[in-house]
Each structure stands twice: as structure tokens, then as C-alpha cells.
mmCIF file of C-alpha atoms in Angstrom:
data_model
loop_
_atom_site.group_PDB
_atom_site.id
_atom_site.type_symbol
_atom_site.label_atom_id
_atom_site.label_comp_id
_atom_site.label_asym_id
_atom_site.label_seq_id
_atom_site.Cartn_x
_atom_site.Cartn_y
_atom_site.Cartn_z
ATOM 1 C CA MET P 1 0.108 -0.039 0.093
ATOM 2 C CA LYS P 2 1.265 3.565 -1.070
ATOM 3 C CA ARG P 3 1.924 5.973 1.706
ATOM 4 C CA LYS P 4 -0.346 8.902 1.425
ATOM 5 C CA ARG P 5 2.087 11.696 1.034
ATOM 6 C CA ILE P 6 1.698 14.636 3.739
ATOM 7 C CA ARG P 7 1.866 18.447 2.372
ATOM 8 C CA LEU P 8 4.208 20.032 4.832
ATOM 9 C CA ALA P 9 5.228 23.943 5.176
ATOM 10 C CA PRO P 10 8.195 24.491 3.302
ATOM 11 C CA GLU P 11 10.381 25.060 6.315
ATOM 12 C CA VAL P 12 9.188 22.162 8.084
ATOM 13 C CA ARG P 13 9.936 19.652 4.603
ATOM 14 C CA ARG P 14 13.412 21.181 4.476
ATOM 15 C CA GLU P 15 13.878 20.527 8.187
ATOM 16 C CA GLN P 16 12.789 17.125 7.782
ATOM 17 C CA ILE P 17 14.967 16.285 5.044
ATOM 18 C CA LEU P 18 18.076 17.573 7.219
ATOM 19 C CA ASP P 19 16.752 15.609 9.956
ATOM 20 C CA GLN P 20 16.856 12.425 8.091
ATOM 21 C CA ALA P 21 20.410 12.908 6.344
ATOM 22 C CA ALA P 22 21.674 13.204 9.854
ATOM 23 C CA HIS P 23 19.867 10.244 10.793
ATOM 24 C CA LEU P 24 21.429 8.145 8.135
ATOM 25 C CA ILE P 25 24.768 9.766 8.270
ATOM 26 C CA LEU P 26 24.748 8.364 12.363
ATOM 27 C CA ALA P 27 23.295 5.246 11.286
ATOM 28 C CA GLU P 28 25.112 4.074 8.232
ATOM 29 C CA GLY P 29 28.054 6.793 7.379
ATOM 30 C CA LEU P 30 27.914 9.663 5.013
ATOM 31 C CA TYR P 31 28.126 7.611 1.657
ATOM 32 C CA ALA P 32 24.195 6.475 2.534
ATOM 33 C CA VAL P 33 23.151 9.825 1.926
ATOM 34 C CA SER P 34 21.705 10.168 -1.674
ATOM 35 C CA MET P 35 18.449 11.774 -2.928
ATOM 36 C CA GLU P 36 16.703 8.791 -3.704
ATOM 37 C CA ARG P 37 17.242 7.341 -0.546
ATOM 38 C CA LEU P 38 16.223 9.986 1.331
ATOM 39 C CA ALA P 39 13.524 10.640 -0.715
ATOM 40 C CA ARG P 40 12.235 6.824 -0.349
ATOM 41 C CA ASP P 41 12.855 6.929 3.394
ATOM 42 C CA ILE P 42 10.690 10.284 4.136
ATOM 43 C CA GLY P 43 8.067 9.260 1.120
ATOM 44 C CA ILE P 44 8.611 12.233 -1.277
ATOM 45 C CA SER P 45 9.463 12.277 -4.697
ATOM 46 C CA LYS P 46 13.063 12.744 -5.138
ATOM 47 C CA GLY P 47 12.239 15.930 -7.495
ATOM 48 C CA LEU P 48 10.885 17.292 -4.399
ATOM 49 C CA VAL P 49 14.295 16.705 -2.468
ATOM 50 C CA TYR P 50 15.869 18.429 -5.396
ATOM 51 C CA ASN P 51 13.691 21.416 -4.924
ATOM 52 C CA TYR P 52 15.066 21.944 -1.403
ATOM 53 C CA PHE P 53 18.615 21.031 -2.316
ATOM 54 C CA PRO P 54 19.806 21.288 -6.020
ATOM 55 C CA THR P 55 22.858 18.849 -5.219
ATOM 56 C CA ARG P 56 23.681 16.523 -2.805
ATOM 57 C CA ASP P 57 26.867 18.698 -1.736
ATOM 58 C CA ALA P 58 24.171 21.671 -0.929
ATOM 59 C CA LEU P 59 22.344 19.228 1.330
ATOM 60 C CA LEU P 60 25.331 18.475 3.136
ATOM 61 C CA THR P 61 26.693 21.715 3.388
ATOM 62 C CA ALA P 62 23.264 23.047 4.813
ATOM 63 C CA LEU P 63 23.334 20.224 7.389
ATOM 64 C CA LEU P 64 26.410 21.026 8.455
ATOM 65 C CA ASN P 65 25.474 24.973 8.168
ATOM 66 C CA ARG P 66 22.450 24.208 10.610
ATOM 67 C CA GLU P 67 24.668 22.353 12.994
ATOM 68 C CA GLN P 68 27.384 25.023 13.383
ATOM 69 C CA ALA P 69 24.579 27.914 13.507
ATOM 70 C CA GLU P 70 22.963 25.907 16.576
ATOM 71 C CA LEU P 71 26.211 25.678 18.148
ATOM 72 C CA ARG P 72 27.218 29.480 17.539
ATOM 73 C CA ASP P 73 23.450 30.756 18.440
ATOM 74 C CA ARG P 74 23.761 28.893 21.645
ATOM 75 C CA GLY P 75 27.241 30.247 22.381
ATOM 76 C CA MET P 76 26.055 33.944 21.798
ATOM 77 C CA ALA P 77 23.092 33.403 23.972
ATOM 78 C CA SER P 78 25.450 31.765 26.964
ATOM 79 C CA ALA P 79 28.126 34.532 26.467
ATOM 80 C CA LEU P 80 25.641 37.138 26.810
ATOM 81 C CA GLU P 81 24.455 35.328 30.150
ATOM 82 C CA ALA P 82 28.323 35.073 31.434
ATOM 83 C CA GLU P 83 28.321 37.171 34.771
ATOM 84 C CA SER P 84 32.473 36.829 34.293
ATOM 85 C CA PHE P 85 35.120 36.063 32.343
ATOM 86 C CA GLU P 86 35.578 32.497 33.855
ATOM 87 C CA ASP P 87 31.619 32.321 33.340
ATOM 88 C CA LEU P 88 31.931 33.386 29.939
ATOM 89 C CA ILE P 89 34.605 30.367 29.568
ATOM 90 C CA ARG P 90 32.987 28.116 31.369
ATOM 91 C CA GLN P 91 29.327 28.439 29.932
ATOM 92 C CA THR P 92 31.091 28.283 25.966
ATOM 93 C CA THR P 93 33.445 25.597 27.170
ATOM 94 C CA ARG P 94 30.544 23.246 28.347
ATOM 95 C CA LEU P 95 28.454 24.275 25.475
ATOM 96 C CA TYR P 96 31.129 23.552 22.557
ATOM 97 C CA LEU P 97 31.934 20.073 24.634
ATOM 98 C CA GLU P 98 28.276 18.989 24.811
ATOM 99 C CA GLN P 99 27.825 19.842 21.056
ATOM 100 C CA THR P 100 31.078 17.767 20.274
ATOM 101 C CA ARG P 101 30.231 14.577 22.692
ATOM 102 C CA ASP P 102 26.496 14.824 21.121
ATOM 103 C CA ARG P 103 26.840 15.911 17.714
ATOM 104 C CA GLY P 104 30.762 15.551 16.975
ATOM 105 C CA ALA P 105 30.400 12.488 14.958
ATOM 106 C CA LEU P 106 28.242 13.944 12.468
ATOM 107 C CA ILE P 107 30.213 17.324 12.080
ATOM 108 C CA ALA P 108 33.325 15.080 11.690
ATOM 109 C CA ALA P 109 31.496 12.945 8.908
ATOM 110 C CA LEU P 110 30.562 16.188 7.037
ATOM 111 C CA LEU P 111 33.800 17.994 7.316
ATOM 112 C CA SER P 112 35.455 14.560 5.873
ATOM 113 C CA ASP P 113 33.665 15.305 2.637
ATOM 114 C CA PRO P 114 36.378 17.443 0.852
ATOM 115 C CA SER P 115 33.496 18.905 -1.387
ATOM 116 C CA VAL P 116 31.735 20.205 1.676
ATOM 117 C CA ALA P 117 34.842 20.990 3.851
ATOM 118 C CA LEU P 118 35.871 23.263 0.591
ATOM 119 C CA LEU P 119 32.349 24.993 0.439
ATOM 120 C CA MET P 120 32.569 25.628 4.257
ATOM 121 C CA GLU P 121 36.148 26.795 4.716
ATOM 122 C CA ALA P 122 35.436 30.482 3.671
ATOM 123 C CA GLU P 123 32.395 30.679 6.389
ATOM 124 C CA ASN P 124 34.323 28.727 9.009
ATOM 125 C CA ARG P 125 37.081 30.906 8.846
ATOM 126 C CA ALA P 126 35.166 33.801 9.107
ATOM 127 C CA ASP P 127 33.407 32.358 12.322
ATOM 128 C CA ARG P 128 36.770 31.459 13.899
ATOM 129 C CA GLU P 129 37.680 35.237 13.362
ATOM 130 C CA ARG P 130 34.959 36.558 14.877
ATOM 131 C CA THR P 131 35.020 33.968 17.863
ATOM 132 C CA VAL P 132 38.446 34.865 18.215
ATOM 133 C CA ARG P 133 37.653 39.006 18.409
ATOM 134 C CA TYR P 134 35.305 38.179 20.814
ATOM 135 C CA PHE P 135 37.708 36.433 23.077
ATOM 136 C CA VAL P 136 40.478 38.758 22.471
ATOM 137 C CA ARG P 137 38.115 41.774 23.779
ATOM 138 C CA ALA P 138 37.170 39.963 26.844
ATOM 139 C CA ALA P 139 40.617 38.616 27.682
ATOM 140 C CA ARG P 140 42.076 42.305 27.477
ATOM 141 C CA ARG P 141 39.535 43.717 29.477
ATOM 142 C CA GLU P 142 39.754 40.990 32.448
ATOM 143 C CA TYR P 143 43.675 40.795 32.275
ATOM 144 C CA GLY P 144 44.774 44.187 30.517
ATOM 145 C CA LEU P 145 46.964 42.307 27.986
ATOM 146 C CA PRO P 146 48.347 43.825 25.087
ATOM 147 C CA LEU P 147 46.557 43.274 22.038
ATOM 148 C CA PRO P 148 49.387 41.266 20.064
ATOM 149 C CA VAL P 149 49.241 39.124 23.341
ATOM 150 C CA ALA P 150 45.745 38.444 23.600
ATOM 151 C CA ILE P 151 45.602 37.397 19.760
ATOM 152 C CA SER P 152 48.134 35.070 20.571
ATOM 153 C CA ALA P 153 47.250 33.760 23.828
ATOM 154 C CA VAL P 154 43.375 33.163 22.398
ATOM 155 C CA GLU P 155 44.793 31.446 19.906
ATOM 156 C CA MET P 156 46.561 29.139 21.956
ATOM 157 C CA VAL P 157 44.332 28.528 24.358
ATOM 158 C CA SER P 158 41.670 27.530 22.157
ATOM 159 C CA ALA P 159 43.691 24.596 21.447
ATOM 160 C CA ILE P 160 43.098 23.766 24.912
ATOM 161 C CA THR P 161 39.207 23.538 24.231
ATOM 162 C CA ASP P 162 39.861 21.708 20.672
ATOM 163 C CA GLN P 163 41.963 19.104 22.197
ATOM 164 C CA ALA P 164 39.360 18.461 25.213
ATOM 165 C CA GLY P 165 36.778 18.049 22.444
ATOM 166 C CA ARG P 166 38.414 15.301 21.225
ATOM 167 C CA LEU P 167 38.692 13.466 24.409
ATOM 168 C CA VAL P 168 35.350 13.942 25.149
ATOM 169 C CA ALA P 169 34.633 12.422 21.791
ATOM 170 C CA ASP P 170 36.808 9.878 22.282
ATOM 171 C CA GLY P 171 35.366 8.877 26.098
ATOM 172 C CA GLN P 172 38.394 9.839 27.650
ATOM 173 C CA LEU P 173 37.031 12.630 29.795
ATOM 174 C CA ASP P 174 33.212 13.529 30.816
ATOM 175 C CA VAL P 175 31.935 16.958 30.030
ATOM 176 C CA GLU P 176 32.045 18.378 33.365
ATOM 177 C CA THR P 177 35.743 17.137 34.109
ATOM 178 C CA ALA P 178 37.161 18.435 30.912
ATOM 179 C CA THR P 179 34.889 21.945 31.243
ATOM 180 C CA GLY P 180 36.819 22.272 34.607
ATOM 181 C CA MET P 181 40.336 21.400 33.511
ATOM 182 C CA CYS P 182 39.664 23.667 30.706
ATOM 183 C CA VAL P 183 38.608 26.693 32.966
ATOM 184 C CA ALA P 184 41.285 26.177 35.088
ATOM 185 C CA LEU P 185 44.249 26.185 32.112
ATOM 186 C CA ILE P 186 42.576 28.900 30.210
ATOM 187 C CA THR P 187 42.037 31.414 33.168
ATOM 188 C CA GLY P 188 44.876 30.517 35.009
ATOM 189 C CA GLY P 189 47.301 30.896 31.792
ATOM 190 C CA LEU P 190 45.593 34.311 30.904
ATOM 191 C CA GLN P 191 45.949 35.296 34.752
ATOM 192 C CA SER P 192 49.764 35.070 35.004
ATOM 193 C CA LEU P 193 50.469 36.632 31.402
ATOM 194 C CA GLY P 194 48.576 39.449 32.813
ATOM 195 C CA GLN P 195 50.395 39.699 35.884
ATOM 196 C CA SER P 196 53.528 39.196 33.581
ATOM 197 C CA HIS P 197 52.428 42.584 31.490
ATOM 198 C CA GLY P 198 51.853 44.609 34.313
ATOM 199 C CA SER P 199 47.855 44.674 34.729
#
């Protein structure tokens, strides 16, 4: 018996297609995703999938964009709620590590596709630069660091969070432990730098 197709609002249908693509990637891997498979799994025509995403690369890029936008939006909300620099580091780090734990496999799979990675390269670079600028300003306010020192320090301490994300994803650290370690290393290091530069 043929399933009756349900008419959905365009934004709901688009999210449904992206959700199914994410599910397929996590269950079977990136190469399981095809327009035909998505259409069949959802119960819509392949043409309808192409109406939303003209190519597979466009679909995968949209999925990665969605994942990163969610992290960015939640990160900005956390940053605005922070009551101190330490709280800012704690909240944004915990958020990043939770995202890495919960969605890291999906993001890693998407970034492993060379064409998706290439399409996202400029946007990722712009996002990273905005994030670095934000934390440089915050570190300068908190510790009185000269601009060149603050830029270098923020670039270096971001590697701490990246490594913590890998350890969380591998199951070697839980989110709370990794967050506490990151906060101690980042704030302690920046405080020491501030003292050595006379703040």
C-alpha cells in the first residue's frame, strides 16, 4: 500500500530532509546519503528533495551549516548571560564540549567530505575570526593584555578546548571534568600573562 503524502510547510519539509540525512549519516555513514534514499525514506519524490537542495553537496553543506549555526547561536546566548570572564569560559566551553559529545560524529563525517569542507572553508574561517575577536576583547578587559599578546594567547588557549573536545568525543573525559580543566588552564594561563604584563 502506497503511503499518503503529507503536505508540510516548506521550512518543516526542509528540516525533515536534513533530519533524515543526519540520521542516515550517524546510522550508516556519509555515503548512505543520496537524494533517492532520502526521498524513499521520507516518502516523497526525489524531485521534491531537489527542490530544496539542488545537489547532494548543497544538502550536506546545509546540514553542516545548521549544526554550526545552532552551536554559534547557543554560544552567543551563553556569552551574553555570563556574569564574569571565568563564567564566560565555563559556559561556552561546556556548550562546545556537549555539542562535540552529542553531535561531533555528525560534524566530523560532514567535514570529511572534501567538497563540503571546501564550500564551508571561508565561512568557518570567518566564524573563527569573529570568535577570536570576541574572546580577545574579553581577555584584554579582564587581564589588561596588550593586543598582540591577547591575540596570540586566545589562539593558543583555543587549542586547549579543541583537544578537550577530542578527549570528550573519544570517551576519555566527561564534559564536566573537561570543562573544569579547560577553565583552570585558560583562566590561570591568561591571569599569569596579565600579571607578567603589569596588569
